[in-house]
Amino acid sequence: MVLESLRQPMEDGVITVSRANAASTYPARFMLVGAMNLALRQQRRKRPGMRLHPAAIARYRRRLSGPLLDRMDIFVRMAEVRYDDLFDASASAESSAAVQRRVNDCRRIQMERFKGAGRYANAHMTQKEIVRYCRLDEGADKLYRFEFARRGMSGRGNARTLRLARTVADLEKSPLIREEHLAEALQYLAADGFVREWS
Amino acid sequence: MNGGESLYRAWLKSVRGMTNLRMDVLLEKNGCAQAVYERAKTGDLIRSKALPEALYPELAKSAADGGAEALRERLEKLKIRVYCPEDEAYPPLLKEIYDPPRVLFARGNGELAKLSRSIAIVGSRNCSDYAKSMSRRIAKSLAESGVTVVSGMAFGVDAAAHEGAIASQEPMATIAVLASGADKPSPAEHTGLYGRILECGLVLSEQPFGHPALACDFPPRNRIIAGLCRGVFVAEARKKSGTWHTINFALDGGREVFVLPGRAEDPCCEGSNEMLREGAALATKAEDILERFEGWHKKPQKLKETRSFTDEEKRVVSCLKQADMPADDLFEHTQLPMNRLLSLLTNMALQGIIERKSCMEYHYIMEG
């Protein structure tokens, strides 16, 4: 229930608190990071044949309502922590400094884009701005038409996907959103039937 | 078919405390179900010492409430037909079993009378992805050869079998036998599947409307699944699986048993491998089943143009052939840069080579 009351601020960036004699609205802009097990009593070790009952899984996932899931922009499945990873002294693929550089470059592009509009990130794009800045190239357009129909996307889903794709393209310093940018963005969307049907 | 005796049988079945044996006794003493109904109304029901006292007031009450008429209306509204063993449309194979259902409720576009070739596909709910893939594949193959696939619409193997049969787009592709009433999809999560089965087949049940599926209802339902078919195909079963019930029913009824072999140390298929040890026939494709029966030929398959994969796609496919896995694991195994991998996965999903499951794992869709 507490989670559900986040719906308004997540969507509108404000929260309205009502009491008996008055209602007040406060600004509430934030970035929400959530973490959730795929299901209760997740097996820690992968034992072959140990599977969870689909009904139990559905029951657990139902705790997130559809509207709440719809407001989440990115879904990432985390791998299990393996012992060797924790103590692996060898350097990871990229240094944090390199990643930071890339993020900062991307940020700069966005700040430039929204200069004077009082915004600084793709996440804050209005519908008009989405239409203006999120242009798809031919391949991306074809892909998007197909996925849009297949998923039965809502307006919110559309906005979310394009903002995400715009950021992916910015990371690659590409003015147009190309097919591979859109394809990558599509993988961050929630899986079909995350709550309802367990396949 | 819904008037007359079948209707009264259906009414009789829905009386509280009724069982098949008690029904038999009442019918023997009173002639037919319609007679039971009429006499229960007037109070002249011929009794029997074999029946519990509490049953008679239930009968009287249900008859007095205009039970049969209300039932007829509800049957018509839900488009449910009722069959009893005396009807022509009642499947002959089902009549032969030791304890055939005295009443069979049927719903859907299929016609029970048209049921000719049928094979049951059964297995664990908690099954491996391999079992699900194989069930789907073999069900589709069987349905394409004109065989009706019969199963229980449960999680796991059953659902995969129904899906495979429906994918063949043949009429009367599949029949689901439920432990709940024919109007109540069980499990509720399969309501969508239930709807699709109604469109291209039948949903059957021995239970009256709205009956919830209780644990004790599954073995009797399994006897109907086995009873409807010439053979039963087991995709996977654990050591103590409910599937053993179904197999025993099949063997008692002289039906063939086919089993998919499983990996040696996998507890998922300990039971099914044991069945093979005990002499069940091994089957890995639809032909293995079809060739056992006189005249059940496999329809020639349309030549499928096999795609050639790019190198990157090959790497992903070879990983997924081992097991379903999430993007992180694929990244580790293929060593493709993450953004490249993600957009590759979208494209492969688009072409139907793989699919992403609701738990965010990727699954390789086998051909056939």
XYZ file of C-alpha atoms in Angstrom:
567
model
C 0.000 0.000 0.000
C 2.858 2.321 0.786
C 4.264 1.566 -2.653
C 1.019 2.456 -4.339
C 0.990 5.924 -2.829
C 4.162 6.582 -4.795
C 2.200 6.459 -8.024
C 1.305 10.139 -8.009
C 4.770 11.560 -7.294
C 6.374 9.145 -9.737
C 4.113 10.381 -12.468
C 3.637 14.055 -11.673
C 6.597 14.949 -9.500
C 4.323 16.290 -6.775
C 2.524 14.752 -3.856
C -0.761 15.851 -2.364
C -1.329 15.265 1.325
C -4.917 15.552 2.519
C -5.972 15.951 6.085
C -9.367 16.718 7.592
C -9.320 20.455 7.039
C -6.772 21.003 4.307
C -4.915 19.502 1.405
C -1.383 20.538 0.488
C 0.685 19.771 -2.545
C 4.443 19.512 -2.300
C 7.124 19.034 -4.905
C 8.390 15.468 -4.975
C 10.951 14.803 -7.681
C 13.096 11.783 -7.071
C 14.753 8.841 -8.655
C 13.336 5.569 -7.422
C 15.506 2.475 -7.358
C 13.656 -0.667 -6.443
C 14.820 -4.184 -5.831
C 12.701 -7.286 -5.734
C 13.196 -11.007 -5.657
C 11.692 -12.870 -8.581
C 9.719 -14.850 -6.063
C 9.649 -15.668 -2.375
C 12.066 -18.239 -0.988
C 14.364 -17.918 -3.925
C 16.817 -20.777 -4.026
C 20.282 -19.529 -3.189
C 22.067 -22.241 -5.088
C 20.990 -23.478 -8.460
C 19.864 -26.999 -7.712
C 18.576 -28.816 -10.723
C 14.914 -29.587 -10.466
C 14.214 -27.167 -7.621
C 11.534 -24.992 -9.052
C 8.950 -22.797 -7.467
C 5.264 -23.348 -7.907
C 3.893 -20.974 -10.539
C 0.917 -20.052 -8.377
C 3.230 -19.025 -5.547
C 5.257 -16.896 -7.913
C 2.181 -15.174 -9.299
C 0.924 -14.513 -5.798
C 4.183 -12.840 -4.823
C 4.411 -10.704 -7.930
C 0.832 -9.558 -7.707
C 1.952 -7.288 -4.909
C 3.120 -4.842 -7.570
C 0.094 -3.396 -9.283
C -0.051 -2.865 -13.031
C -0.100 0.946 -12.755
C 2.941 0.865 -10.496
C 4.895 -1.370 -12.874
C 3.873 0.914 -15.703
C 5.682 3.802 -14.046
C 8.970 1.963 -13.778
C 11.277 2.912 -16.608
C 14.000 0.311 -16.484
C 13.978 -3.339 -15.454
C 17.235 -5.177 -15.002
C 17.620 -8.742 -13.955
C 20.505 -9.130 -11.530
C 22.637 -12.220 -11.599
C 23.285 -14.207 -8.455
C 26.409 -13.210 -6.574
C 29.104 -15.786 -7.098
C 31.908 -16.303 -4.626
C 34.621 -15.780 -7.208
C 33.188 -12.458 -8.269
C 33.447 -11.078 -4.771
C 37.144 -11.845 -4.510
C 38.178 -11.361 -8.101
C 41.181 -9.092 -8.028
C 41.409 -8.695 -11.798
C 40.091 -5.399 -13.112
C 36.548 -5.293 -14.478
C 35.926 -4.546 -18.137
C 35.935 -0.786 -17.759
C 37.303 1.514 -15.100
C 34.844 3.663 -13.189
C 36.594 6.706 -14.567
C 35.866 5.631 -18.123
C 32.214 5.026 -17.305
C 31.966 8.363 -15.550
C 33.414 10.095 -18.577
C 30.792 8.517 -20.790
C 27.976 9.454 -18.451
C 29.196 13.027 -18.197
C 29.432 13.368 -21.963
C 25.891 12.119 -22.239
C 24.752 14.524 -19.552
C 26.358 17.403 -21.359
C 24.475 16.582 -24.560
C 21.202 16.623 -22.656
C 21.938 19.853 -20.842
C 22.735 21.446 -24.170
C 19.534 20.127 -25.628
C 17.327 21.573 -22.923
C 19.257 24.805 -22.409
C 16.869 27.545 -21.437
C 13.971 25.196 -20.871
C 14.763 24.713 -17.210
C 15.309 20.969 -17.557
C 18.449 18.931 -17.751
C 17.576 15.342 -18.545
C 15.783 13.248 -21.120
C 13.655 11.833 -18.344
C 11.949 15.179 -18.003
C 10.986 15.522 -21.641
C 7.470 16.644 -22.358
C 5.432 15.013 -25.075
C 6.225 17.849 -27.455
C 9.915 17.505 -26.790
C 9.736 13.770 -27.364
C 8.255 14.334 -30.791
C 10.928 16.920 -31.560
C 14.050 15.260 -30.240
C 13.386 11.542 -30.474
C 13.623 11.015 -34.184
C 13.987 7.435 -35.316
C 15.920 6.356 -38.363
C 14.270 4.062 -40.880
C 15.304 0.804 -39.269
C 14.322 2.019 -35.817
C 10.965 3.201 -37.070
C 10.159 -0.170 -38.575
C 11.185 -1.972 -35.417
C 9.206 0.392 -33.240
C 6.006 0.030 -35.226
C 6.171 -3.706 -34.825
C 6.970 -3.727 -31.120
C 4.436 -1.003 -30.398
C 1.638 -3.089 -31.843
C 2.873 -6.341 -30.371
C 3.084 -4.988 -26.848
C -0.044 -2.905 -27.087
C 1.850 0.051 -25.631
C 0.143 2.807 -23.743
C 0.956 6.496 -24.130
C 3.042 6.294 -20.997
C 4.851 3.244 -22.331
C 5.585 5.047 -25.565
C 6.996 8.084 -23.792
C 9.130 5.930 -21.566
C 10.558 3.863 -24.403
C 11.474 6.868 -26.512
C 13.097 8.751 -23.648
C 15.153 5.680 -22.880
C 16.121 5.187 -26.496
C 17.112 8.851 -26.706
C 19.511 8.389 -23.792
C 20.996 5.236 -25.331
C 21.561 7.165 -28.553
C 23.125 10.046 -26.585
C 25.555 7.619 -24.986
C 26.654 6.692 -28.487
C 26.690 10.382 -29.449
C 24.188 9.751 -32.236
C 21.802 12.537 -33.251
C 19.226 10.110 -34.642
C 17.917 7.144 -32.724
C 19.129 4.130 -34.673
C 17.726 0.626 -34.677
C 20.303 -0.765 -32.251
C 19.579 2.030 -29.760
C 15.886 1.289 -29.814
C 16.535 -2.437 -29.632
C 18.649 -1.975 -26.542
C 16.035 0.279 -24.929
C 13.357 -2.333 -25.556
C 15.267 -4.839 -23.462
C 14.989 -2.568 -20.446
C 11.235 -2.618 -20.505
C 9.321 -4.907 -18.182
C 8.880 -8.451 -19.400
C 5.469 -9.280 -20.832
C 3.252 -10.928 -18.301
C 5.622 -10.286 -15.418
C 2.810 -10.606 -12.924
C 0.012 -12.470 -14.554
C 1.256 -15.415 -16.474
C 4.248 -17.437 -15.548
C 5.784 -19.215 -18.455
C -29.071 -34.217 -25.903
C -29.566 -31.671 -23.240
C -33.161 -32.558 -22.710
C -34.202 -35.866 -21.342
C -32.061 -38.230 -19.415
C -28.743 -36.358 -19.694
C -30.232 -33.291 -18.072
C -31.573 -35.250 -15.125
C -28.307 -37.100 -14.783
C -26.555 -33.738 -14.609
C -29.018 -32.609 -11.977
C -28.494 -35.775 -9.995
C -24.735 -35.328 -10.087
C -25.019 -31.835 -8.675
C -26.946 -32.907 -5.572
C -24.885 -32.502 -2.443
C -23.279 -35.714 -1.288
C -23.717 -37.484 -4.604
C -21.049 -39.909 -5.793
C -20.880 -42.208 -8.803
C -21.674 -45.290 -6.754
C -24.612 -43.673 -5.022
C -25.888 -42.533 -8.379
C -25.724 -46.099 -9.653
C -27.749 -47.376 -6.706
C -30.438 -44.718 -7.150
C -30.673 -45.360 -10.867
C -30.941 -49.075 -10.345
C -33.701 -48.730 -7.824
C -35.677 -46.098 -9.681
C -35.036 -46.839 -13.328
C -33.644 -43.587 -14.642
C -32.575 -40.173 -13.467
C -35.770 -38.530 -14.611
C -37.708 -40.948 -12.441
C -35.471 -40.105 -9.505
C -36.234 -36.436 -10.067
C -39.987 -36.888 -10.320
C -40.142 -39.178 -7.332
C -37.919 -36.974 -5.213
C -40.398 -34.188 -5.845
C -43.402 -36.228 -4.777
C -41.609 -38.090 -2.035
C -41.979 -41.551 -3.581
C -38.295 -42.148 -4.063
C -37.420 -45.828 -3.792
C -34.726 -45.961 -1.164
C -31.839 -48.251 -0.488
C -29.986 -49.305 2.610
C -26.757 -48.641 0.760
C -27.384 -44.901 0.719
C -26.830 -42.535 3.658
C -29.960 -41.082 5.221
C -28.743 -37.534 4.736
C -28.898 -37.939 0.979
C -32.689 -38.115 0.739
C -33.523 -34.685 2.138
C -30.856 -33.234 -0.180
C -32.500 -34.894 -3.143
C -35.923 -33.691 -2.105
C -34.732 -30.159 -1.551
C -32.880 -29.965 -4.819
C -35.824 -31.379 -6.761
C -38.322 -29.119 -5.030
C -36.290 -26.028 -5.938
C -36.982 -26.730 -9.591
C -33.415 -27.905 -9.821
C -33.536 -29.525 -13.230
C -35.134 -26.574 -14.999
C -32.722 -24.079 -13.512
C -29.915 -26.375 -14.529
C -31.134 -26.580 -18.118
C -31.198 -22.799 -18.322
C -27.709 -22.438 -16.967
C -26.418 -25.116 -19.294
C -27.883 -23.280 -22.248
C -26.585 -19.953 -21.102
C -23.047 -21.265 -20.677
C -23.369 -23.402 -23.809
C -22.440 -26.554 -21.949
C -23.565 -29.930 -23.243
C -24.119 -32.984 -21.098
C -23.395 -36.560 -22.088
C -23.977 -39.871 -20.377
C -22.662 -43.288 -21.341
C -25.854 -44.189 -23.164
C -25.475 -41.295 -25.614
C -24.080 -42.004 -29.056
C -21.643 -39.142 -28.800
C -20.090 -40.471 -25.587
C -16.544 -41.508 -26.470
C -16.392 -45.292 -26.864
C -12.900 -45.489 -25.392
C -14.141 -43.787 -22.251
C -17.045 -46.187 -21.954
C -14.621 -49.075 -21.747
C -12.853 -48.051 -18.567
C -13.637 -49.601 -15.232
C -15.503 -46.615 -13.773
C -16.603 -44.304 -16.581
C -18.002 -40.888 -15.708
C -21.777 -41.190 -15.326
C -22.064 -37.575 -16.492
C -19.723 -35.649 -18.753
C -20.012 -31.873 -19.167
C -18.570 -30.473 -22.379
C -17.931 -26.904 -23.462
C -16.342 -25.509 -26.602
C -16.478 -25.479 -30.376
C -15.348 -29.056 -30.805
C -17.761 -31.940 -31.131
C -17.304 -34.899 -28.864
C -18.841 -37.194 -31.431
C -16.067 -36.321 -33.850
C -13.304 -37.474 -31.547
C -11.414 -40.197 -33.311
C -7.658 -40.252 -32.700
C -6.487 -39.065 -29.333
C -3.273 -39.090 -27.347
C -2.825 -37.763 -23.832
C 0.212 -35.677 -22.944
C 0.926 -35.605 -19.221
C 3.749 -34.701 -16.875
C 4.826 -32.687 -13.869
C 3.685 -29.160 -13.176
C 7.110 -28.349 -11.769
C 8.924 -29.448 -14.877
C 12.051 -28.481 -16.757
C 12.022 -26.151 -19.746
C 13.076 -29.102 -21.861
C 9.905 -30.998 -20.947
C 7.790 -27.969 -21.785
C 9.465 -27.452 -25.147
C 9.162 -31.086 -26.087
C 5.526 -31.256 -24.999
C 4.704 -28.277 -27.135
C 6.625 -29.576 -30.106
C 5.221 -33.102 -30.014
C 1.689 -31.855 -29.349
C 1.881 -29.616 -32.410
C 3.219 -32.462 -34.517
C 0.503 -34.844 -33.351
C -2.236 -32.297 -33.927
C -0.929 -31.640 -37.431
C -1.400 -35.338 -38.128
C -5.022 -35.217 -37.105
C -4.597 -36.419 -33.519
C -6.454 -34.702 -30.677
C -4.150 -33.873 -27.792
C -5.760 -34.475 -24.396
C -4.425 -33.017 -21.170
C -5.367 -31.377 -17.887
C -4.627 -27.660 -18.444
C -2.358 -27.648 -15.403
C 0.892 -25.705 -15.116
C 3.909 -27.111 -16.830
C 3.562 -29.978 -19.291
C -0.229 -29.798 -19.693
C -0.287 -26.130 -20.670
C 2.639 -26.573 -23.056
C 0.862 -29.494 -24.732
C -2.349 -27.518 -25.189
C -0.413 -24.565 -26.609
C 1.422 -26.786 -29.056
C -1.811 -28.377 -30.255
C -3.520 -25.012 -30.645
C -0.548 -23.767 -32.674
C -1.225 -26.449 -35.281
C -4.443 -24.605 -36.162
C -6.245 -27.869 -36.744
C -9.885 -28.299 -35.713
C -10.442 -30.424 -32.592
C -6.762 -29.996 -31.835
C -7.051 -30.354 -28.099
C -9.272 -31.376 -25.199
C -8.763 -30.232 -21.635
C -10.204 -32.342 -18.831
C -10.610 -30.319 -15.658
C -10.777 -31.352 -12.032
C -13.030 -28.363 -11.449
C -16.408 -27.776 -13.111
C -16.367 -27.255 -16.882
C -17.287 -23.599 -16.419
C -14.407 -22.852 -14.065
C -10.911 -22.656 -15.503
C -8.474 -24.193 -13.102
C -5.873 -22.962 -12.410
C -7.283 -19.441 -12.691
C -4.037 -18.276 -14.280
C -4.930 -20.329 -17.343
C -8.153 -18.490 -18.057
C -6.702 -17.214 -21.321
C -5.645 -20.695 -22.366
C -9.081 -21.980 -21.396
C -10.656 -19.498 -23.790
C -8.419 -20.598 -26.636
C -9.103 -24.270 -25.971
C -12.839 -23.544 -26.189
C -12.257 -22.099 -29.631
C -10.430 -25.014 -31.173
C -11.447 -27.964 -29.051
C -13.284 -28.938 -25.913
C -13.182 -28.541 -22.179
C -14.591 -31.539 -20.340
C -15.384 -32.242 -16.751
C -17.164 -34.799 -14.627
C -17.848 -32.240 -11.924
C -20.903 -29.994 -11.644
C -20.725 -26.229 -12.215
C -18.597 -24.042 -10.082
C -17.001 -27.040 -8.428
C -13.552 -25.949 -7.238
C -10.690 -28.297 -7.944
C -9.756 -30.075 -4.729
C -6.704 -32.255 -4.348
C -8.853 -35.394 -4.262
C -10.402 -34.520 -7.627
C -7.223 -34.915 -9.618
C -6.792 -38.688 -9.660
C -10.381 -39.206 -10.933
C -9.763 -36.546 -13.551
C -6.593 -38.320 -14.628
C -8.559 -41.506 -15.219
C -10.694 -39.595 -17.705
C -7.623 -38.255 -19.476
C -6.218 -41.749 -19.844
C -9.639 -43.157 -20.612
C -10.204 -40.888 -23.598
C -7.038 -41.912 -25.400
C -5.403 -44.806 -27.175
C -2.089 -43.811 -25.655
C -0.505 -41.596 -23.025
C 2.744 -39.687 -23.556
C 4.714 -38.762 -20.439
C 6.989 -35.767 -20.958
C 8.497 -35.777 -17.500
C 7.684 -37.106 -14.048
C 9.392 -37.119 -10.698
C 9.720 -40.120 -8.465
C 6.528 -39.351 -6.585
C 4.552 -37.584 -9.285
C 0.791 -37.620 -9.739
C 1.547 -38.751 -13.266
C 1.984 -42.292 -11.953
C -1.783 -42.348 -11.298
C -2.478 -41.507 -14.878
C -0.097 -44.196 -16.097
C -1.709 -46.820 -13.887
C -5.103 -45.920 -15.267
C -3.727 -46.196 -18.766
C -2.206 -49.607 -18.102
C -5.369 -50.856 -16.416
C -7.283 -49.811 -19.476
C -4.898 -51.453 -21.883
C -3.662 -48.157 -23.285
C -0.164 -47.559 -24.637
C 2.367 -45.633 -22.606
C 5.105 -43.539 -24.227
C 7.795 -41.753 -22.279
C 10.330 -39.068 -23.106
C 13.763 -40.000 -21.779
C 15.354 -37.494 -19.428
C 18.856 -36.664 -18.210
C 20.407 -39.255 -15.944
C 20.868 -37.306 -12.720
C 17.962 -34.941 -13.011
C 15.364 -35.467 -10.257
C 12.783 -33.908 -12.571
C 12.651 -37.042 -14.678
C 13.467 -39.739 -12.134
C 9.921 -41.011 -12.403
C 9.670 -40.946 -16.172
C 13.019 -42.709 -16.572
C 11.802 -45.334 -14.115
C 8.758 -45.866 -16.311
C 11.100 -46.552 -19.203
C 12.941 -49.058 -17.081
C 9.663 -50.782 -16.377
C 9.027 -51.222 -20.048
C 7.234 -48.149 -21.359
C 7.901 -47.288 -24.991
C 10.477 -44.601 -25.627
C 9.340 -41.644 -27.702
C 11.227 -38.522 -28.695
C 9.081 -37.471 -31.615
C 5.496 -37.681 -32.781
C 6.337 -40.428 -35.291
C 7.343 -42.736 -32.446
C 3.770 -42.504 -31.209
C 1.971 -42.447 -34.536
C 3.635 -45.544 -35.929
C 2.236 -47.663 -33.101
C -1.282 -47.246 -34.345
C -2.708 -48.678 -37.515
C -3.327 -46.029 -40.116
C -2.147 -42.984 -38.160
C 0.271 -41.575 -40.681
C 2.170 -38.398 -40.206
C 1.183 -35.705 -42.667
C 4.128 -34.680 -44.815
C 5.639 -31.622 -43.244
C 5.905 -28.411 -45.198
C 9.555 -27.915 -45.992
C 10.770 -25.426 -43.420
C 13.484 -23.188 -44.744
C 16.176 -23.378 -42.147
C 17.592 -20.006 -41.302
C 21.293 -19.559 -41.188
C 22.459 -17.724 -38.128
C 25.093 -15.026 -37.994
C 28.116 -15.740 -35.849
C 26.824 -13.627 -33.026
C 23.433 -15.287 -33.159
C 25.125 -18.691 -33.112
C 26.897 -17.815 -29.901
C 23.654 -16.832 -28.215
C 21.798 -19.873 -29.511
C 24.459 -22.323 -28.384
C 24.212 -20.895 -24.855
C 20.446 -21.011 -24.779
C 20.393 -24.561 -26.083
C 21.978 -25.605 -22.799
C 19.520 -23.754 -20.591
C 17.430 -20.639 -20.347
C 19.394 -17.772 -18.895
C 19.163 -14.028 -18.204
C 21.079 -11.363 -20.115
C 23.905 -11.208 -17.582
C 24.740 -14.869 -18.021
C 24.596 -14.544 -21.787
C 26.971 -11.615 -21.536
C 29.400 -13.741 -19.587
C 29.253 -16.660 -21.954
C 29.287 -14.835 -25.266
C 31.531 -11.937 -24.251
C 29.598 -9.662 -26.578
C 29.442 -6.028 -25.468
C 26.300 -5.541 -23.415
C 24.599 -2.992 -25.643
C 25.297 -5.103 -28.712
C 23.943 -8.156 -26.934
C 20.748 -6.427 -25.891
C 19.887 -5.164 -29.324
C 20.770 -8.560 -30.785
C 18.338 -10.184 -28.360
C 15.572 -7.829 -29.442
C 16.168 -8.720 -33.053
C 16.283 -12.441 -32.431
C 13.050 -12.195 -30.470
C 11.533 -10.336 -33.389
C 12.413 -13.176 -35.723
C 10.961 -15.728 -33.389
C 14.273 -17.429 -32.706
C 14.142 -16.725 -28.990
C 11.670 -15.335 -26.497
C 11.988 -13.550 -23.189
C 10.123 -15.138 -20.321
C 8.397 -13.197 -17.584
C 11.292 -13.919 -15.230
C 13.576 -12.104 -17.686
C 15.340 -15.222 -18.885
C 15.770 -15.892 -22.572
C 14.563 -19.104 -24.152
C 15.524 -20.680 -27.448
C 12.457 -21.702 -29.442
C 13.087 -25.050 -31.057
C 11.836 -25.640 -34.554
C 9.235 -28.219 -35.393
